[in-house]
PDB file of C-alpha atoms in Angstrom:
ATOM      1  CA  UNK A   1    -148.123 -67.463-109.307  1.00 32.00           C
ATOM      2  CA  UNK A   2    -147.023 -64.716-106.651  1.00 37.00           C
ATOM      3  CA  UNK A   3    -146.218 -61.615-107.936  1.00 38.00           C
ATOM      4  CA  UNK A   4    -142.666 -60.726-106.167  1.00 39.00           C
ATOM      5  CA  UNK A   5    -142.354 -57.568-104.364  1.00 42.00           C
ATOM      6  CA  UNK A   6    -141.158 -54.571-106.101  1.00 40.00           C
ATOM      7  CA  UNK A   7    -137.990 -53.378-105.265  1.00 42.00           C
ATOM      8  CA  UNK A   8    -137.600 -50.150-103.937  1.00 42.00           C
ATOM      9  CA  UNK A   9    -136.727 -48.257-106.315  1.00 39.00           C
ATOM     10  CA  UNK A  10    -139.362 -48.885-108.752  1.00 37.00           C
ATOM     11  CA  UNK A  11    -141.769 -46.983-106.071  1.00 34.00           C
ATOM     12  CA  UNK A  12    -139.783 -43.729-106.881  1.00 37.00           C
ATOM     13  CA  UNK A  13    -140.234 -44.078-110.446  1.00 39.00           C
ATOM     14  CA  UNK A  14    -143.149 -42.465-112.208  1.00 47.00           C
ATOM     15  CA  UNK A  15    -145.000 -45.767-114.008  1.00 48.00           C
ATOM     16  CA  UNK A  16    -147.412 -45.203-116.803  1.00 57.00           C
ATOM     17  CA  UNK A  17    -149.614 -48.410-117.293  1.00 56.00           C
ATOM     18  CA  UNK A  18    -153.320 -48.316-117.980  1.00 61.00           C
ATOM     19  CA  UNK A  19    -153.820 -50.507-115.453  1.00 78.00           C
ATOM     20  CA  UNK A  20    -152.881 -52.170-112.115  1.00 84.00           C
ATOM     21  CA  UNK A  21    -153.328 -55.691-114.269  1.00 84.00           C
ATOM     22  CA  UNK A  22    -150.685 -54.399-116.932  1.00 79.00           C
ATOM     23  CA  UNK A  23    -148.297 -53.444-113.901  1.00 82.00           C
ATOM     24  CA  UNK A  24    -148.375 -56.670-112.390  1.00 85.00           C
ATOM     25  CA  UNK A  25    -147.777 -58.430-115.352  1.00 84.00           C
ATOM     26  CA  UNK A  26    -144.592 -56.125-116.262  1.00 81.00           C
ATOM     27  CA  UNK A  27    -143.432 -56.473-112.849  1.00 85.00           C
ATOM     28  CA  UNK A  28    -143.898 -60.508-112.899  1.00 86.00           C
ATOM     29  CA  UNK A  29    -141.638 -60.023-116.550  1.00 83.00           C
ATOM     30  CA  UNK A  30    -139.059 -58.744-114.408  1.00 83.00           C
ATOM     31  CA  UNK A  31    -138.854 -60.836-112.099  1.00 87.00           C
ATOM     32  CA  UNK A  32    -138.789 -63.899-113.898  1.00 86.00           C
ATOM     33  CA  UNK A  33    -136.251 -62.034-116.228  1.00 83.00           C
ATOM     34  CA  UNK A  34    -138.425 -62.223-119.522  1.00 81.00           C
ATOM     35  CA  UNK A  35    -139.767 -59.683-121.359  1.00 77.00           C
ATOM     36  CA  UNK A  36    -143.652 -59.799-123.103  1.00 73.00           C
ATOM     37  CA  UNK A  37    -141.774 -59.982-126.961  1.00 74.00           C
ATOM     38  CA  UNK A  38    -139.918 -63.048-125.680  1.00 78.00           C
ATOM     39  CA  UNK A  39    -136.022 -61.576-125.162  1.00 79.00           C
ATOM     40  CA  UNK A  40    -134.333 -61.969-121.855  1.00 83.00           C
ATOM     41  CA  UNK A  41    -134.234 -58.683-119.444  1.00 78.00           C
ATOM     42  CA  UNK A  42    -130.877 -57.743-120.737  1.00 82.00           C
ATOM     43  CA  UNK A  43    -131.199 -58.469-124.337  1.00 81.00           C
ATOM     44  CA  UNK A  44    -131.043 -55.322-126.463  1.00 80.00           C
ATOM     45  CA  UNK A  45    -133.150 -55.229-129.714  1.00 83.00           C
ATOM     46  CA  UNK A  46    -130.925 -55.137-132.740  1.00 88.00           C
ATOM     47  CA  UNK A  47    -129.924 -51.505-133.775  1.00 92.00           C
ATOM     48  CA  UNK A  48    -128.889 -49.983-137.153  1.00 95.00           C
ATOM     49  CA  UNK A  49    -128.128 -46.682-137.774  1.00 96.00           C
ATOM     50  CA  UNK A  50    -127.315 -44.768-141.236  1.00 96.00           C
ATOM     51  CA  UNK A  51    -126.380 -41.601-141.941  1.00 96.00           C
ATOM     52  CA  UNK A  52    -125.972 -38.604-144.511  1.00 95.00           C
ATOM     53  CA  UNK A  53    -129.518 -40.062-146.018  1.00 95.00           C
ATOM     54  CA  UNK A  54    -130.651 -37.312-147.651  1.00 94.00           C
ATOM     55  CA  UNK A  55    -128.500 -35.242-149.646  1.00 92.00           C
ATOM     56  CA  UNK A  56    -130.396 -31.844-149.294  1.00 93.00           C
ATOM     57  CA  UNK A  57    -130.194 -31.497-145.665  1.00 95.00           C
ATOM     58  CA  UNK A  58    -126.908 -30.675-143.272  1.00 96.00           C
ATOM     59  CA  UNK A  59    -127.063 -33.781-141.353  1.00 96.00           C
ATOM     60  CA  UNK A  60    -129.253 -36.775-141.874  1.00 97.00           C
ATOM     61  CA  UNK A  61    -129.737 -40.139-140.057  1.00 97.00           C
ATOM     62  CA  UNK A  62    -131.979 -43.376-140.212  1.00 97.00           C
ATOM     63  CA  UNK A  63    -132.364 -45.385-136.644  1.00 97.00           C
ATOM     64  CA  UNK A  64    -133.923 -48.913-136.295  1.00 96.00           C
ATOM     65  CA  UNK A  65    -133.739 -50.294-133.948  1.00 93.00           C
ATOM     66  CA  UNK A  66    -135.781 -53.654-133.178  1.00 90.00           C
ATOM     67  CA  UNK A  67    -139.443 -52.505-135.240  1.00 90.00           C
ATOM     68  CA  UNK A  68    -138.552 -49.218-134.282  1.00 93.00           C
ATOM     69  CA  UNK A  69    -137.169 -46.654-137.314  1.00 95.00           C
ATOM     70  CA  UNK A  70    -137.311 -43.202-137.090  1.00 96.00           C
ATOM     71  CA  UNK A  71    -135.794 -40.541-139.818  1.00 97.00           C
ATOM     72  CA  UNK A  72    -134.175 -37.308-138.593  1.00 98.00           C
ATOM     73  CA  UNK A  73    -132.961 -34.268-140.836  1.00 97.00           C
ATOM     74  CA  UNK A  74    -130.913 -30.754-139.640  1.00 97.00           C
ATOM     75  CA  UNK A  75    -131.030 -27.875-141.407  1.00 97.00           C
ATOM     76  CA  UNK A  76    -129.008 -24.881-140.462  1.00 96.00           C
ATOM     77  CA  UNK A  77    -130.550 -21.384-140.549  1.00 95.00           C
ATOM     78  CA  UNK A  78    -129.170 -18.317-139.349  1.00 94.00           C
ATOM     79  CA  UNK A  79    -130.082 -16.499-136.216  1.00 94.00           C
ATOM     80  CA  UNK A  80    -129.623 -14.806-132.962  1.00 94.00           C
ATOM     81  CA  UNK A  81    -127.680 -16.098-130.535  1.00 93.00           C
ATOM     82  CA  UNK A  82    -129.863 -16.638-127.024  1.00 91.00           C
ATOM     83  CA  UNK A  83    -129.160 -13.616-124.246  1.00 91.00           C
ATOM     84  CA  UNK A  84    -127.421 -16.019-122.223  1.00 91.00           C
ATOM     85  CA  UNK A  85    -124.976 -17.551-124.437  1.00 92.00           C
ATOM     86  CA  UNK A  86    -124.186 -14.701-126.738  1.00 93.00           C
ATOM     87  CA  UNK A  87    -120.794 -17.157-127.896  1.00 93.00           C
ATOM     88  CA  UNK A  88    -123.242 -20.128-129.053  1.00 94.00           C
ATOM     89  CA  UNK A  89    -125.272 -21.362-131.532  1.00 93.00           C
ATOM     90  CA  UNK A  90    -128.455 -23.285-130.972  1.00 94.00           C
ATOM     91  CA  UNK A  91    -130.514 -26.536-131.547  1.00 95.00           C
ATOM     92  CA  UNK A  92    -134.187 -26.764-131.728  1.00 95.00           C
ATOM     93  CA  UNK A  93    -135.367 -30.489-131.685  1.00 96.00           C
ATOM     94  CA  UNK A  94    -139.585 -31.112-132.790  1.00 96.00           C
ATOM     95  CA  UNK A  95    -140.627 -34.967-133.082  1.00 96.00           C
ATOM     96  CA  UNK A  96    -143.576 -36.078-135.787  1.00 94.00           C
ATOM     97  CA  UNK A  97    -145.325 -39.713-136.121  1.00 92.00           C
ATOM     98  CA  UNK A  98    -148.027 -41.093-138.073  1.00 82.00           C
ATOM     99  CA  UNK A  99    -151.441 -40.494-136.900  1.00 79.00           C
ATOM    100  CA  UNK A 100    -152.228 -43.927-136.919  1.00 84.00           C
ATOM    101  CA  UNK A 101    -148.888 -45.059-135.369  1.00 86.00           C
ATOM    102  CA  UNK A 102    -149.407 -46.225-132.220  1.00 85.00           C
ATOM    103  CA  UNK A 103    -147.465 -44.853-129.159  1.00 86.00           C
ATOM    104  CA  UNK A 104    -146.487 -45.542-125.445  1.00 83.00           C
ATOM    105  CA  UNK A 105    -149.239 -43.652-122.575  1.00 81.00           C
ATOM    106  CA  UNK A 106    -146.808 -41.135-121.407  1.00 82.00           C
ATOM    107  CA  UNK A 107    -149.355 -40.715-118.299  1.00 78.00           C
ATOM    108  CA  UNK A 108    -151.727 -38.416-120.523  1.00 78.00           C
ATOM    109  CA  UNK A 109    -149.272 -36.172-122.199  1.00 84.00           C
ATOM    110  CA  UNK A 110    -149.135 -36.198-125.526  1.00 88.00           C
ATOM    111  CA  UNK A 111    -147.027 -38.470-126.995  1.00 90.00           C
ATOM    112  CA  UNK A 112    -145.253 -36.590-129.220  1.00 92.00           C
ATOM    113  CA  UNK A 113    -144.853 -33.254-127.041  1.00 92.00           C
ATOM    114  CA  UNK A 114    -143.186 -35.766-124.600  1.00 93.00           C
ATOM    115  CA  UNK A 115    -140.806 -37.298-126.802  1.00 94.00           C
ATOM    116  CA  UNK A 116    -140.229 -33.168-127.562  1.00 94.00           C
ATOM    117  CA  UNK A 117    -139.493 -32.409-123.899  1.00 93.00           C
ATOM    118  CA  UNK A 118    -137.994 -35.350-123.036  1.00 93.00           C
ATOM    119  CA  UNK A 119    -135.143 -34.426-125.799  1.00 95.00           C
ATOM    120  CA  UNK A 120    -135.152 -30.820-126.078  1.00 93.00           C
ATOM    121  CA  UNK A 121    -133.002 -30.598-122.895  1.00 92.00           C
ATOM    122  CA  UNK A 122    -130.353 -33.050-124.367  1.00 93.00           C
ATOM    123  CA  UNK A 123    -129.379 -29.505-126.421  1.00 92.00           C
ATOM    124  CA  UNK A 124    -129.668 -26.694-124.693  1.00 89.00           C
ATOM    125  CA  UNK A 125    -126.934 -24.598-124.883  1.00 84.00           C
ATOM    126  CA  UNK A 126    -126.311 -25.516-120.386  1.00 89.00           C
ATOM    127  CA  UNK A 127    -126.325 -29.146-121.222  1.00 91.00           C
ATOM    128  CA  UNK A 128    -123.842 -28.635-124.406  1.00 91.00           C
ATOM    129  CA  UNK A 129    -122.060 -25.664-123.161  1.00 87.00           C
ATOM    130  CA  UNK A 130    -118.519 -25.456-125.189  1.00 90.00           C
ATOM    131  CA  UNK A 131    -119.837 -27.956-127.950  1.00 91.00           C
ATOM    132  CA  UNK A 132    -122.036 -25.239-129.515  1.00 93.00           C
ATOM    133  CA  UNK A 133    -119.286 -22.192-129.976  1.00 93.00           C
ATOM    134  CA  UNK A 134    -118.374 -23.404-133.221  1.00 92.00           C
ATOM    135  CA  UNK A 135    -122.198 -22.447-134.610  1.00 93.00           C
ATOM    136  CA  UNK A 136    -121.564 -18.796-133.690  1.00 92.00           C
ATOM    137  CA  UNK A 137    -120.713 -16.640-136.193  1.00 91.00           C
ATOM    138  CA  UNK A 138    -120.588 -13.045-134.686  1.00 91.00           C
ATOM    139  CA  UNK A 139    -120.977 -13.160-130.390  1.00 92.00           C
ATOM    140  CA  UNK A 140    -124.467 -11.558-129.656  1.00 92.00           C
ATOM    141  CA  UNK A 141    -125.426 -11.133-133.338  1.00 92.00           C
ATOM    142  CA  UNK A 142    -125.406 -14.366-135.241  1.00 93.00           C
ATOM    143  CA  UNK A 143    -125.487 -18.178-135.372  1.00 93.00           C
ATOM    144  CA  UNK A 144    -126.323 -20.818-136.739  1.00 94.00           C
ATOM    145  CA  UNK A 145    -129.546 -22.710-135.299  1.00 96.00           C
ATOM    146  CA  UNK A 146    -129.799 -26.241-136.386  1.00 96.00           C
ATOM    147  CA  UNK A 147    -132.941 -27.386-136.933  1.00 97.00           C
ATOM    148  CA  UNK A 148    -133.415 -31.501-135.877  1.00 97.00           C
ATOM    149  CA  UNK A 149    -136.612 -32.953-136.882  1.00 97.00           C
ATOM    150  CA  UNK A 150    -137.218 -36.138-135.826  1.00 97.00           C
ATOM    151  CA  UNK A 151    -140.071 -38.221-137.972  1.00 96.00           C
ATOM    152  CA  UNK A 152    -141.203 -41.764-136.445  1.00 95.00           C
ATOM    153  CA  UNK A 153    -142.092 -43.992-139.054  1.00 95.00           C
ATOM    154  CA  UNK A 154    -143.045 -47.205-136.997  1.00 93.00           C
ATOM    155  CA  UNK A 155    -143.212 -48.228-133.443  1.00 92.00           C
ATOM    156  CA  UNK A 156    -142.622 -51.458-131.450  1.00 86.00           C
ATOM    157  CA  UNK A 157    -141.138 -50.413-127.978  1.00 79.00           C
ATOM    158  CA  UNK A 158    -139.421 -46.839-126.454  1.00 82.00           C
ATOM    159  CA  UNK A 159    -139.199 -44.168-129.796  1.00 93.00           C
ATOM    160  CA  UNK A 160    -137.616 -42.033-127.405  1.00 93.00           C
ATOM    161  CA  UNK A 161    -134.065 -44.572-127.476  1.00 93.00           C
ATOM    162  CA  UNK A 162    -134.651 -44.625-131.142  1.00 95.00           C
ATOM    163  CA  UNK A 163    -135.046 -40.503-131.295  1.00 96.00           C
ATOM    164  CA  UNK A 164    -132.161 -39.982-129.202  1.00 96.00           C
ATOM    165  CA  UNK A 165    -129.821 -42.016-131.276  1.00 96.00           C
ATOM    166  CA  UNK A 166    -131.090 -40.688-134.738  1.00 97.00           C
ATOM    167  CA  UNK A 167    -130.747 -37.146-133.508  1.00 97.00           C
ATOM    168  CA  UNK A 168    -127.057 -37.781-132.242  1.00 96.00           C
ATOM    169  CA  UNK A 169    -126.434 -39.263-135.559  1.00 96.00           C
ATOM    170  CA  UNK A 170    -127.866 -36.761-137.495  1.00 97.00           C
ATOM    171  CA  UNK A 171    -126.209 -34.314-135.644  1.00 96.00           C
ATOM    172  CA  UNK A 172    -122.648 -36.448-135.716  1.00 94.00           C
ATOM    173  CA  UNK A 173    -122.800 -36.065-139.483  1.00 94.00           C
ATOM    174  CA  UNK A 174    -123.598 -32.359-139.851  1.00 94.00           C
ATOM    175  CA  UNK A 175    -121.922 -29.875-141.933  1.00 94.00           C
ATOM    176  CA  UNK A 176    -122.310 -26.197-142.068  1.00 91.00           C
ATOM    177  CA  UNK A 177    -120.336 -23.605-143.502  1.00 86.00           C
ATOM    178  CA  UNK A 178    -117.758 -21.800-141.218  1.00 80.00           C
ATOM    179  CA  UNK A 179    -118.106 -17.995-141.639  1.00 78.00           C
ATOM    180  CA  UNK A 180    -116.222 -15.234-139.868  1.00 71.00           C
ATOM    181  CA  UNK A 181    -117.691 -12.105-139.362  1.00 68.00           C
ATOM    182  CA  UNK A 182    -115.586  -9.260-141.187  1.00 67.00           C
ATOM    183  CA  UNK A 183    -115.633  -5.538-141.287  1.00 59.00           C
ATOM    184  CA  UNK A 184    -117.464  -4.123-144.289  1.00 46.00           C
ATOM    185  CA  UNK A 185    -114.490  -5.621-146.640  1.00 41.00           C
ATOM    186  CA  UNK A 186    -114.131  -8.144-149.399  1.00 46.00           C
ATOM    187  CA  UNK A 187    -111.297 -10.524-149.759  1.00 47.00           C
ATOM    188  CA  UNK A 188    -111.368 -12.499-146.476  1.00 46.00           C
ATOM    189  CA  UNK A 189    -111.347 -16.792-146.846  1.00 47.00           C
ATOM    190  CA  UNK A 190    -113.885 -17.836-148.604  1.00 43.00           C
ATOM    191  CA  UNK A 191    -115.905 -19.664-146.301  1.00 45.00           C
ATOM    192  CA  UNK A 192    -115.073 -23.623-145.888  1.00 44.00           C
ATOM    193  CA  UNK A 193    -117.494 -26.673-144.661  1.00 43.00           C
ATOM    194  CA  UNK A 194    -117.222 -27.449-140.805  1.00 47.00           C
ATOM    195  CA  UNK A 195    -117.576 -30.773-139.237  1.00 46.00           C
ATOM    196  CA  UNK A 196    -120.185 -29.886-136.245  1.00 47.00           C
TER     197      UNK A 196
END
């Protein structure tokens, strides 16, 4: 059959397929409104997130969605505030999978430092802003950094949906204690658990 001509858009859009055989097939998917596993274009894969998993970490989440599952755990650990957001905490997202787990071409680029940098931006402290003052504990001097680490257990599609929803959920359901920075002296409230 005749492949149909790509619409315009999908020239401006950076395409990573091993071959010109493999984009003509994807782009004959579309157009026929199928997709290779068999679901129609606009059929999602079936999604199911828990969280507070593990009892030892702050925040905790479990994603699967279609064959896809992926684990993520925050810990909080106390730090500096960055120069240019002396008022907020911080987040530091890393990804892990399997060796033998096998991942999307990202174009070259490691698989799992893209998954990193694809995410890492999602929270900063200029795409959060206001949402991470409640981390800080004294301006310029102290914060809480969460930790996110992001594990992929299996594979079958785009981890980095699956990543992004774990790590929201994880971070959804994290608790850390609220502190307030006092003067030298004793007897202040003791410190009470914080819904992030």
């Amino acid at each position: 059959s005749r492949l149909a001509p790509a619409p315009q858009s999908v020239s401006r859009v950076c395409v990573c397929m091993s071959s010109t055989a493999e984009l003509a097939y994807t782009l004959e998917g579309v157009a026929q409104g199928m997709r290779e596993d068999g679901r129609a274009r606009l059929d999602l894969r079936h999604l199911a997130i828990e969280c507070s998993i593990f009892a030892h970490t702050c925040g905790s989440a479990r994603v699967t969605l279609g064959n896809t599952e992926a684990i993520v755990g925050v810990v909080a650990e106390l730090s500096e505030p960055e120069s240019d957001a002396p008022d907020a905490g911080r987040i530091s997202v890393s990804v892990g999978a399997a060796g033998n787990l096998a991942l999307p071409d990202y174009g070259g680029t490691d698989a799992v430092t893209f998954l990193e940098a694809a995410l890492a931006p999602l929270y900063s402290h200029k795409a959060l802003g206001p949402a991470l003052r409640p981390l800080c504990i004294s301006r310029g001097a102290q914060c809480w950094e969460l930790r996110v680490h992001a594990q992929l257990i299996s594979c079958d599609g785009c981890p980095l949906d699956a990543l992004a929803l774990g790590v929201r959920a994880a971070l959804q359901s994290t608790r850390v204690p609220r502190m307030t920075a006092v003067g030298g002296g004793e007897g202040g409230p003791p410190p009470s658990a914080a819904r992030l």
